[in-house]
mmCIF file of C-alpha atoms in Angstrom:
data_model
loop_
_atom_site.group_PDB
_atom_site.id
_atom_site.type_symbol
_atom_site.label_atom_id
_atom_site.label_comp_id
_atom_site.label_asym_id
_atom_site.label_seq_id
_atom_site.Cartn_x
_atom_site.Cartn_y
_atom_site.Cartn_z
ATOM 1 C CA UNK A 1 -95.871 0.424 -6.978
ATOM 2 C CA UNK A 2 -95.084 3.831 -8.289
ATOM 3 C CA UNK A 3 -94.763 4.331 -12.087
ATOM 4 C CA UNK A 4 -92.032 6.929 -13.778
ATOM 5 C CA UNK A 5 -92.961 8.296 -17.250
ATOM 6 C CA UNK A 6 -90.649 9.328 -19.665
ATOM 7 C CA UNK A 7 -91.240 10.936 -22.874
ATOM 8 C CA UNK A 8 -88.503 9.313 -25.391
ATOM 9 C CA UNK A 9 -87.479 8.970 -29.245
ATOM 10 C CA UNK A 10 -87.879 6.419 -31.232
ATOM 11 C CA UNK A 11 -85.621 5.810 -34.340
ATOM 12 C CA UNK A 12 -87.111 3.786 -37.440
ATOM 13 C CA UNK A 13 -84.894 1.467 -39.544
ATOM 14 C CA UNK A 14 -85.550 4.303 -42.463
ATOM 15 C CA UNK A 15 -84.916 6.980 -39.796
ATOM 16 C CA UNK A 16 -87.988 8.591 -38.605
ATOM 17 C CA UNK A 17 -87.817 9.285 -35.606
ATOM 18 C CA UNK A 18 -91.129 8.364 -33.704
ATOM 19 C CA UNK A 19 -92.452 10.409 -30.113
ATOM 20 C CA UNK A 20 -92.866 7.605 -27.291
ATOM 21 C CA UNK A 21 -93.881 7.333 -23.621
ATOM 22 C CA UNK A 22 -92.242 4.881 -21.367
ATOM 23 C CA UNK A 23 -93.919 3.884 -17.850
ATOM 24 C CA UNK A 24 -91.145 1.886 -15.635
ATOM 25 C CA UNK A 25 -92.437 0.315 -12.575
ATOM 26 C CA UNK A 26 -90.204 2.267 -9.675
ATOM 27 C CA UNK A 27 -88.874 0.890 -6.247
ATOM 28 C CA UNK A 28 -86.763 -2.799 -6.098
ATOM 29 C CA UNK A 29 -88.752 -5.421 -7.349
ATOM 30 C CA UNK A 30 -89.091 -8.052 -10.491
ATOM 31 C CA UNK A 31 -90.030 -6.919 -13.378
ATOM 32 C CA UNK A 32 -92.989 -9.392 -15.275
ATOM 33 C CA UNK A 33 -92.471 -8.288 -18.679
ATOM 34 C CA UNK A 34 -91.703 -5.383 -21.363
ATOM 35 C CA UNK A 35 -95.113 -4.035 -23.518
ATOM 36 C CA UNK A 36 -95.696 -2.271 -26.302
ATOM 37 C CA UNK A 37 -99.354 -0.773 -26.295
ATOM 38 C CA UNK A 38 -99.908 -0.440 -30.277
ATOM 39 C CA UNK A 39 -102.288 2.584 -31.093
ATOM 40 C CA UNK A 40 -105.452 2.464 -33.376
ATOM 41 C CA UNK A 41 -105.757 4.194 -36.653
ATOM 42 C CA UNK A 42 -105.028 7.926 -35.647
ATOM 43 C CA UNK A 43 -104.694 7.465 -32.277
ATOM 44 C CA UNK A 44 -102.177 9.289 -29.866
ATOM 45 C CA UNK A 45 -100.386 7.617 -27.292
ATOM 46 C CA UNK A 46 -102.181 9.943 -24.347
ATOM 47 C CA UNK A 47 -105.262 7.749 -24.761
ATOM 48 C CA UNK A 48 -103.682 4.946 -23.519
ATOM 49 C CA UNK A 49 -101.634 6.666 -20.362
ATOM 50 C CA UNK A 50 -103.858 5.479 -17.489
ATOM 51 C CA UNK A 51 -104.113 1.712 -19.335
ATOM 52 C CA UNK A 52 -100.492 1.908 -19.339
ATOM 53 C CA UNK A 53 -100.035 3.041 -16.095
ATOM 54 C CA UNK A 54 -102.069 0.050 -14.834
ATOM 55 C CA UNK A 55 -99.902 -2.080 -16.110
ATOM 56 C CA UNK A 56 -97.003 -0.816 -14.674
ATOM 57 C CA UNK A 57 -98.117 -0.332 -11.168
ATOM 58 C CA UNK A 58 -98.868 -4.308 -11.641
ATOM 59 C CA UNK A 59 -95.117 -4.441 -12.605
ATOM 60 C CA UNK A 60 -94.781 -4.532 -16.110
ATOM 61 C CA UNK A 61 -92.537 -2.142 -18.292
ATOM 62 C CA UNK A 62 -94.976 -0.022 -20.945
ATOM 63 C CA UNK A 63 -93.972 1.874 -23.862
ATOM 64 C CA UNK A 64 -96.497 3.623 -26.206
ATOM 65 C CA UNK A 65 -95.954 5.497 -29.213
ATOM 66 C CA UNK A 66 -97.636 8.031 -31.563
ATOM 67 C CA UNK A 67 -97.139 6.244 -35.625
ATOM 68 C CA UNK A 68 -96.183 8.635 -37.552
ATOM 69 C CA UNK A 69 -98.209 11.380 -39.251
ATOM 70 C CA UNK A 70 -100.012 10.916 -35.479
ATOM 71 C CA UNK A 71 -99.868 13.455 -32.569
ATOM 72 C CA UNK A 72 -96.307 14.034 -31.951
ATOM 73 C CA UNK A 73 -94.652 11.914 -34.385
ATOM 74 C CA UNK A 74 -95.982 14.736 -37.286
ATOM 75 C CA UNK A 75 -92.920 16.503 -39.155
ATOM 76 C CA UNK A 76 -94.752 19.741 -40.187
ATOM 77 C CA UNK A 77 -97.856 19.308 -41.217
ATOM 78 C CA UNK A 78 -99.939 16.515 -41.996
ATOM 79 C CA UNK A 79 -100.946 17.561 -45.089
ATOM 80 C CA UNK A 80 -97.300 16.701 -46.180
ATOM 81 C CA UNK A 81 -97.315 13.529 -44.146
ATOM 82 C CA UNK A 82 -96.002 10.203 -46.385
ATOM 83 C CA UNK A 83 -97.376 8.096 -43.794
ATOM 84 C CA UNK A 84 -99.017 5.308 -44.303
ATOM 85 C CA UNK A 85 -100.740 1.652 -42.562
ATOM 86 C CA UNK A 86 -98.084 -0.147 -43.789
ATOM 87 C CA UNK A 87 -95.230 2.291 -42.771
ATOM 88 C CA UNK A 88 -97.072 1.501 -39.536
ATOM 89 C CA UNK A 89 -96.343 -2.513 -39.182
ATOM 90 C CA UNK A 90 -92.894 -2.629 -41.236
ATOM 91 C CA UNK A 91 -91.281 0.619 -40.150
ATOM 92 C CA UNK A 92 -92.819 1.658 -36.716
ATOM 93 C CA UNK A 93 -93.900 -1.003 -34.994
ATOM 94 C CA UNK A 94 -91.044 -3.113 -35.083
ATOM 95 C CA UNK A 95 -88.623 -0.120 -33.749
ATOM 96 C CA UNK A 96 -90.611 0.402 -30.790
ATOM 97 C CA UNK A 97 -90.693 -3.499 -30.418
ATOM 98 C CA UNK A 98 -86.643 -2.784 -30.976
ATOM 99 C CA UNK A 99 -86.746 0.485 -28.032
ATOM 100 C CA UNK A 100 -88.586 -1.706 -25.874
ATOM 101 C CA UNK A 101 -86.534 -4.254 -25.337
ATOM 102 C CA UNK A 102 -83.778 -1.821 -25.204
ATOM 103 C CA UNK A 103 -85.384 -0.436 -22.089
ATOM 104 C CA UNK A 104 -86.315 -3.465 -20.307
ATOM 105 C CA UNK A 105 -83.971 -6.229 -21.452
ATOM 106 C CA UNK A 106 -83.973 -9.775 -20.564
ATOM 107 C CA UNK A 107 -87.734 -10.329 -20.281
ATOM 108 C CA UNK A 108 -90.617 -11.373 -22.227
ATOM 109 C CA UNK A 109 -91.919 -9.078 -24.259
ATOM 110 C CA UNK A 110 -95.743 -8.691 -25.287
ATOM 111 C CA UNK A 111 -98.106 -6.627 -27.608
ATOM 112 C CA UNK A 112 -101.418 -5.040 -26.732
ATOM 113 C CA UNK A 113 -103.060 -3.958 -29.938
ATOM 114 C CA UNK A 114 -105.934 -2.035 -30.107
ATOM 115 C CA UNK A 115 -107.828 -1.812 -33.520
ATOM 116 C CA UNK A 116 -104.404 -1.696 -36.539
ATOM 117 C CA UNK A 117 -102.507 -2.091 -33.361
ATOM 118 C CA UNK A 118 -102.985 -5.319 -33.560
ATOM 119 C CA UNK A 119 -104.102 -5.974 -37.592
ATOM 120 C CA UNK A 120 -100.674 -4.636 -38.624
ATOM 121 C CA UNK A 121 -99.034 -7.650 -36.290
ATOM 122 C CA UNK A 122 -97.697 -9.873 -39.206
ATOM 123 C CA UNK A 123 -96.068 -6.939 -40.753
ATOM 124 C CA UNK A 124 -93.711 -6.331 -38.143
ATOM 125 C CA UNK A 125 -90.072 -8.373 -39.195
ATOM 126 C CA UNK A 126 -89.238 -8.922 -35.682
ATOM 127 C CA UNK A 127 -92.983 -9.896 -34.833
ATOM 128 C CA UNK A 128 -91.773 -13.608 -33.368
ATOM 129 C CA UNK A 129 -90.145 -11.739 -30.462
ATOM 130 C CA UNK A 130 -93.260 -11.347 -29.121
ATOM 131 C CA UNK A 131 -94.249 -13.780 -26.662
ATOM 132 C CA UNK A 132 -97.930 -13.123 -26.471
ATOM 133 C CA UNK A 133 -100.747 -10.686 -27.917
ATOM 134 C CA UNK A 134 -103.805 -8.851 -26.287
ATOM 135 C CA UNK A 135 -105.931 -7.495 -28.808
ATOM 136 C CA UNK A 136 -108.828 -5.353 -28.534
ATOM 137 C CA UNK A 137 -111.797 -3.929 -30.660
ATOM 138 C CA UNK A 138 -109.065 -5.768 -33.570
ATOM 139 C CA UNK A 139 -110.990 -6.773 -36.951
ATOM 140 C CA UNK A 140 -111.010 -6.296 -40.629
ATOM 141 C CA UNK A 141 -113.129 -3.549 -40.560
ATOM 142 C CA UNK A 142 -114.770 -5.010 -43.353
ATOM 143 C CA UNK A 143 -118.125 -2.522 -44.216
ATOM 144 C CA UNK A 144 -119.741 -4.899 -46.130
ATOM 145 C CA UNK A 145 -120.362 -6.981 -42.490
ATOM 146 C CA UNK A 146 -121.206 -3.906 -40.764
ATOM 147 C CA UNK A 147 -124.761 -3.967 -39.457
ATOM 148 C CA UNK A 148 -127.490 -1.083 -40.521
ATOM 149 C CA UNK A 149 -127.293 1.674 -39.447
ATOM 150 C CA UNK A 150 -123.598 1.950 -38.547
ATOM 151 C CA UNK A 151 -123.265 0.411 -41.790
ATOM 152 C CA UNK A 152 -124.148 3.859 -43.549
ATOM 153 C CA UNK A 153 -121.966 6.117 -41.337
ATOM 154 C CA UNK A 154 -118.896 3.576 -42.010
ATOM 155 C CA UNK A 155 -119.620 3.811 -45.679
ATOM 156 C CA UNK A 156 -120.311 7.544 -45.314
ATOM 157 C CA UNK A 157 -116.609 8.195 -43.769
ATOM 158 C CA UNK A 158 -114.515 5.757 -45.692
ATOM 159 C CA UNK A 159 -116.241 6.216 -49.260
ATOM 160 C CA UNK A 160 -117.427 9.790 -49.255
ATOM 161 C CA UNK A 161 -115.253 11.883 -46.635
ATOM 162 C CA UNK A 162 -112.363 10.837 -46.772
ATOM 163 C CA UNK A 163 -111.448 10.980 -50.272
ATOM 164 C CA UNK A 164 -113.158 13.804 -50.701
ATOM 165 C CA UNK A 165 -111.181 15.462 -47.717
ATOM 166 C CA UNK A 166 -108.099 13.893 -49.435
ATOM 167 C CA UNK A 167 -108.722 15.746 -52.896
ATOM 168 C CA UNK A 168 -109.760 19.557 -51.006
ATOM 169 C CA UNK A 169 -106.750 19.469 -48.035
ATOM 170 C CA UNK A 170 -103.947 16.870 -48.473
ATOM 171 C CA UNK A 171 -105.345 14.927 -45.640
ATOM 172 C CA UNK A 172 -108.751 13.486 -44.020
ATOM 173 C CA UNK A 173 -110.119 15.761 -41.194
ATOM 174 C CA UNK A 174 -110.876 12.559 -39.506
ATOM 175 C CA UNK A 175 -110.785 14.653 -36.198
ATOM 176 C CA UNK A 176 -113.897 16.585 -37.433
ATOM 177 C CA UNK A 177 -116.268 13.731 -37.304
ATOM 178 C CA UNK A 178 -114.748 12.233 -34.137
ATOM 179 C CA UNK A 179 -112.709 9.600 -35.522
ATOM 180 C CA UNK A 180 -109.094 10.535 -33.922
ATOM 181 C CA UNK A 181 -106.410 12.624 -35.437
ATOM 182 C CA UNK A 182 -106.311 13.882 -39.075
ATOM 183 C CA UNK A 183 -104.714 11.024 -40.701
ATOM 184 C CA UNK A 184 -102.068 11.610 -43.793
ATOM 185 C CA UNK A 185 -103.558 10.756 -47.289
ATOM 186 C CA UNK A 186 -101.768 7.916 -48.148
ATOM 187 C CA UNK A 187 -102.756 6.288 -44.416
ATOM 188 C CA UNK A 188 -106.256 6.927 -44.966
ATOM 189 C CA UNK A 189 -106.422 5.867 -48.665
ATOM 190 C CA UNK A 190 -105.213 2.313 -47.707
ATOM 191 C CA UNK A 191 -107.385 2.388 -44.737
ATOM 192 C CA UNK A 192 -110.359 3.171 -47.161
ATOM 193 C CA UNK A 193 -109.143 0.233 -49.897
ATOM 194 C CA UNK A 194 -108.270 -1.977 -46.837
ATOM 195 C CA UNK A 195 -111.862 -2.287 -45.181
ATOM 196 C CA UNK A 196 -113.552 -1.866 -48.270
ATOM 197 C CA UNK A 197 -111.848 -5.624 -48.941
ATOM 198 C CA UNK A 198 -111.234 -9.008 -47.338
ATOM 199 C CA UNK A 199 -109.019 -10.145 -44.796
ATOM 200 C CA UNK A 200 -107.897 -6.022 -44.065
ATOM 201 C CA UNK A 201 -104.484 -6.214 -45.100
ATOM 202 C CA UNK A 202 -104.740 -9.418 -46.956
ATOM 203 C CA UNK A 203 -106.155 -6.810 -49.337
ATOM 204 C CA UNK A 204 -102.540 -5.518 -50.394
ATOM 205 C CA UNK A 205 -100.833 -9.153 -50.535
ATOM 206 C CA UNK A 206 -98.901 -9.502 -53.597
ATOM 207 C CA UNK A 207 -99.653 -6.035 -54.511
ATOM 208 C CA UNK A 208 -97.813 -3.369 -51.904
ATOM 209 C CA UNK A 209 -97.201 -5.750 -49.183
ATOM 210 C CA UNK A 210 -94.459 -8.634 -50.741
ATOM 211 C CA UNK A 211 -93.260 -9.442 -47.183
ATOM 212 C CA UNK A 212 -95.227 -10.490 -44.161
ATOM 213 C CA UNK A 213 -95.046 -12.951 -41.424
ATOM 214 C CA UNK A 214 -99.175 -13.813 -41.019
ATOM 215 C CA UNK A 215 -98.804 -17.459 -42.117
ATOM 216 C CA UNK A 216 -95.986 -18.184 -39.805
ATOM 217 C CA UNK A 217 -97.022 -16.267 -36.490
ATOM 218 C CA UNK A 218 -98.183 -18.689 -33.518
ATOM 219 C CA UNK A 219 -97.744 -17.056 -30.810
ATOM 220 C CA UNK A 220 -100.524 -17.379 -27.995
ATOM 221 C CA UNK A 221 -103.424 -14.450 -28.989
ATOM 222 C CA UNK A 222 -106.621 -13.313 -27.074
ATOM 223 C CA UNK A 223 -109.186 -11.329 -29.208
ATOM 224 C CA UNK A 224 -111.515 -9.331 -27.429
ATOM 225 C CA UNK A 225 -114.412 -7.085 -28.682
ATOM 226 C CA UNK A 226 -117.115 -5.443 -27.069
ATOM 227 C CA UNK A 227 -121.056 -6.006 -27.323
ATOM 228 C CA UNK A 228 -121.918 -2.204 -28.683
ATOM 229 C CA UNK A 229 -118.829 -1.784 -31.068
ATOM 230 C CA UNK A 230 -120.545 -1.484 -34.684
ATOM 231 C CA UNK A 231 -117.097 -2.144 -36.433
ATOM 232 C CA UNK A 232 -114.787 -4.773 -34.392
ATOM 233 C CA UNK A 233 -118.442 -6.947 -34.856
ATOM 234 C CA UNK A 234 -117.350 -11.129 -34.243
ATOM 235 C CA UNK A 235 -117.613 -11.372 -37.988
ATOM 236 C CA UNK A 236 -114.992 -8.678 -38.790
ATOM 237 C CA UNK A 237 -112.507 -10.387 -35.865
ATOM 238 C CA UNK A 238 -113.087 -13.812 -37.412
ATOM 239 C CA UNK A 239 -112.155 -12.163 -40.472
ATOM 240 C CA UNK A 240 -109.368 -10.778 -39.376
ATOM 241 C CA UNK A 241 -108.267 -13.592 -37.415
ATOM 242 C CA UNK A 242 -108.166 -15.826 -40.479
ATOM 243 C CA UNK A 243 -105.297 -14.450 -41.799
ATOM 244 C CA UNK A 244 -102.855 -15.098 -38.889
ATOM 245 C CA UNK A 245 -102.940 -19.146 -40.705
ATOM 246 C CA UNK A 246 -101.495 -20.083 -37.267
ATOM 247 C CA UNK A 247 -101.879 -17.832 -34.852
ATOM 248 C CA UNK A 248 -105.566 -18.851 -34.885
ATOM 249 C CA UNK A 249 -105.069 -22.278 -33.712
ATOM 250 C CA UNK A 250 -104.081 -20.588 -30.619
ATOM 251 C CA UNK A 251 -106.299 -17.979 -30.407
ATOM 252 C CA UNK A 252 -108.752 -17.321 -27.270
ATOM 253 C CA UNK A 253 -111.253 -14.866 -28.320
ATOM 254 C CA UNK A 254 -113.903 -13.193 -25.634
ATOM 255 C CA UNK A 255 -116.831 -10.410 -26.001
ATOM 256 C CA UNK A 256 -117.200 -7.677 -23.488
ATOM 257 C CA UNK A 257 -120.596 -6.147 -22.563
ATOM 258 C CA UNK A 258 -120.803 -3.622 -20.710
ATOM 259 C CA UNK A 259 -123.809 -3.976 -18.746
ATOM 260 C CA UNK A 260 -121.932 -7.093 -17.251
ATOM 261 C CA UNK A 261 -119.353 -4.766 -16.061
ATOM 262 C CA UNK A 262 -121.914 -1.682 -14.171
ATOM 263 C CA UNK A 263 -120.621 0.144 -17.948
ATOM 264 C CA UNK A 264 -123.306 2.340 -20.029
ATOM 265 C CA UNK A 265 -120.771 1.752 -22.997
ATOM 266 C CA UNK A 266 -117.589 0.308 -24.341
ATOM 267 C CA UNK A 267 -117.509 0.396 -28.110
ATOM 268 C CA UNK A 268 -114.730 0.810 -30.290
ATOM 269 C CA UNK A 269 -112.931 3.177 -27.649
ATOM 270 C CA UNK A 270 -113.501 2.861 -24.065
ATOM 271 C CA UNK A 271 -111.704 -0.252 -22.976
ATOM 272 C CA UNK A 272 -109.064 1.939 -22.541
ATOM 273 C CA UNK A 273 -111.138 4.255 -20.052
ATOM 274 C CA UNK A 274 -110.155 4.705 -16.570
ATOM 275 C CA UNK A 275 -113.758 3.702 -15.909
ATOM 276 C CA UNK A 276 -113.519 0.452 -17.545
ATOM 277 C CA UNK A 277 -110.533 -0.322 -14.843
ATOM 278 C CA UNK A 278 -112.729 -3.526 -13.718
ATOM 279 C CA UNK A 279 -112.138 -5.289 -17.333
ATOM 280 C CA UNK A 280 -108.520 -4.971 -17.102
ATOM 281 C CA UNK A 281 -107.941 -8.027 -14.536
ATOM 282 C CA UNK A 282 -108.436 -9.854 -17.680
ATOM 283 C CA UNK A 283 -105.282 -8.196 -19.795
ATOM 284 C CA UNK A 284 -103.058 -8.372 -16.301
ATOM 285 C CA UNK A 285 -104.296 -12.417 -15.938
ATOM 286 C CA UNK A 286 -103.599 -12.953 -19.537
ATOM 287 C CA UNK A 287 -99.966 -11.534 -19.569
ATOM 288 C CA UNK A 288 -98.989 -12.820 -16.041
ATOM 289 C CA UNK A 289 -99.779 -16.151 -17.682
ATOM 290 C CA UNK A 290 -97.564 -15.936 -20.426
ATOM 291 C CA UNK A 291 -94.530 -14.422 -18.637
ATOM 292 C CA UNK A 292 -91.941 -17.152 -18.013
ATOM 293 C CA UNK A 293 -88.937 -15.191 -16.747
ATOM 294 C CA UNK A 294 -88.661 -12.912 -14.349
ATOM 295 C CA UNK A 295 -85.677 -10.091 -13.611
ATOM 296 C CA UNK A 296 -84.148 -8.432 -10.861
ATOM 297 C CA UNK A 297 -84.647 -4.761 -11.356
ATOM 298 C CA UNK A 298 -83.707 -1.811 -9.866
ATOM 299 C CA UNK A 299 -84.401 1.037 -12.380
ATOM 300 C CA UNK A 300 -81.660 4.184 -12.508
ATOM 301 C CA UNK A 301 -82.866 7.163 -10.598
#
């Protein structure tokens, strides 16, 4: 099935306007489902192009999106960027949830989160639209878990470079040590406070988060990790997991490694890899499972 890409806009309920990527599956046919592929902390929506393509030559409608302060979605520099995790789940997230089903109405819609794609869930307000969830490499992040001596370099980054980025140039230089795009100030600061805690965002309950939807989210959740990834570890995803009260009642949960899969690595990153292309049976399975309804479609030319 061939795939057509579009590059689109994406208008927030405060009115940023977000940089997206749609992937419609061409040629007369059913469509399975509408999903959103939600990005990692400072991570633009090219990464996930031939993950998203997949999924739409297997007949599913994609859209990803750069959050803003990310890639695209920057207005001038990032030094100047307001952005920030929570801006993430309660502004961005839930408008591309919005454009999505905009695009490809009258379907099921689902959410593949990768890393805060899929920690910043519960802040969504339209989050029980979502009929399922594939997460990957999702966790707390929580350094005090983290095993020696990935331990250090998390520590390192979050508690020495990053605020000391901050306080010389308005913004971490996150792309300097390999850890995605330079992320806006006040994104990175909650990151920092955020892993440094419990529970990730549980962190900022009652404090700058006074609305959320963890406790009553059920839908049907797979949590998936990989063997070699020093910071999605099982005991950050268990502690991440516990705060969706529900969700985990439901929750499958499964642990890559790659020599099972003919892979020298996966980590924190490379699920997404064309070469890991042999793990992604397991996403298609997951979502053709929890796709009820089905609609004629013959996209506009």
């Amino acid at each position: 099935m061939g795939v057509d890409i579009t590059t689109i806009k994406v208008t927030c309920q405060d009115g940023y306007q977000l940089v997206g990527s749609l992937f419609t599956p061409q040629g007369p046919s059913k469509l399975k489902a509408g999903i959103m592929i939600a990005p990692a902390t400072g991570i633009k929506r090219q990464f996930y192009a031939s993950f998203a393509q997949h999924l739409s030559e297997q007949g599913y409608g994609v859209l990803t999106f750069d959050n803003r302060g990310i890639g695209q979605s920057v207005i001038g520099h990032v030094s100047k960027s307001k952005a920030s995790l929570q801006q993430w789940g309660e502004q961005d997230m839930p408008a591309v949830l919005d454009a999505l089903k905009t695009y490809f109405p009258g379907v099921d819609y689902h959410l593949v989160g990768h890393s805060a794609g899929g920690q910043l869930i519960g802040l969504m307000h339209n989050a029980k639209d979502i009929k399922s969830v594939f997460n990957f490499a999702c966790s707390s992040g929580q350094l005090s878990n983290m095993k020696m001596p990935f331990k250090i370099q998390a520590h390192f980054f979050m508690n020495v470079f990053s605020p000391l980025s901050n306080l010389l140039f308005g913004y971490t230089k996150s792309d300097v040590v390999g850890m995605g795009e330079p992320l806006p100030k006040e994104a990175a600061q909650q990151w920092r406070l955020w892993c440094n805690g419990t529970g990730y965002v549980k962190t900022a309950f009652g404090r700058t988060v006074h609305h959320h939807l963890y406790d009553e989210l059920d839908m049907p959740s797979f949590w998936t990790n990989a063997s070699d990834d020093g910071i999605a570890i099982n005991e950050n995803v268990d502690d991440m997991l516990s705060v969706f009260t529900k969700a985990k009642a439901y929750a499958k949960k499964k642990t890559f490694r790659p020599e099972a899969y003919g892979l020298s690595e996966i980590g924190h990153m490379k699920f997404f890899s064309r070469k890991s292309s042999n793990i992604w049976s397991d996403v298609i399975d997951w979502f053709d499972l929890h796709s009820s309804t089905d609609k004629s479609y013959s996209p506009e030319k």
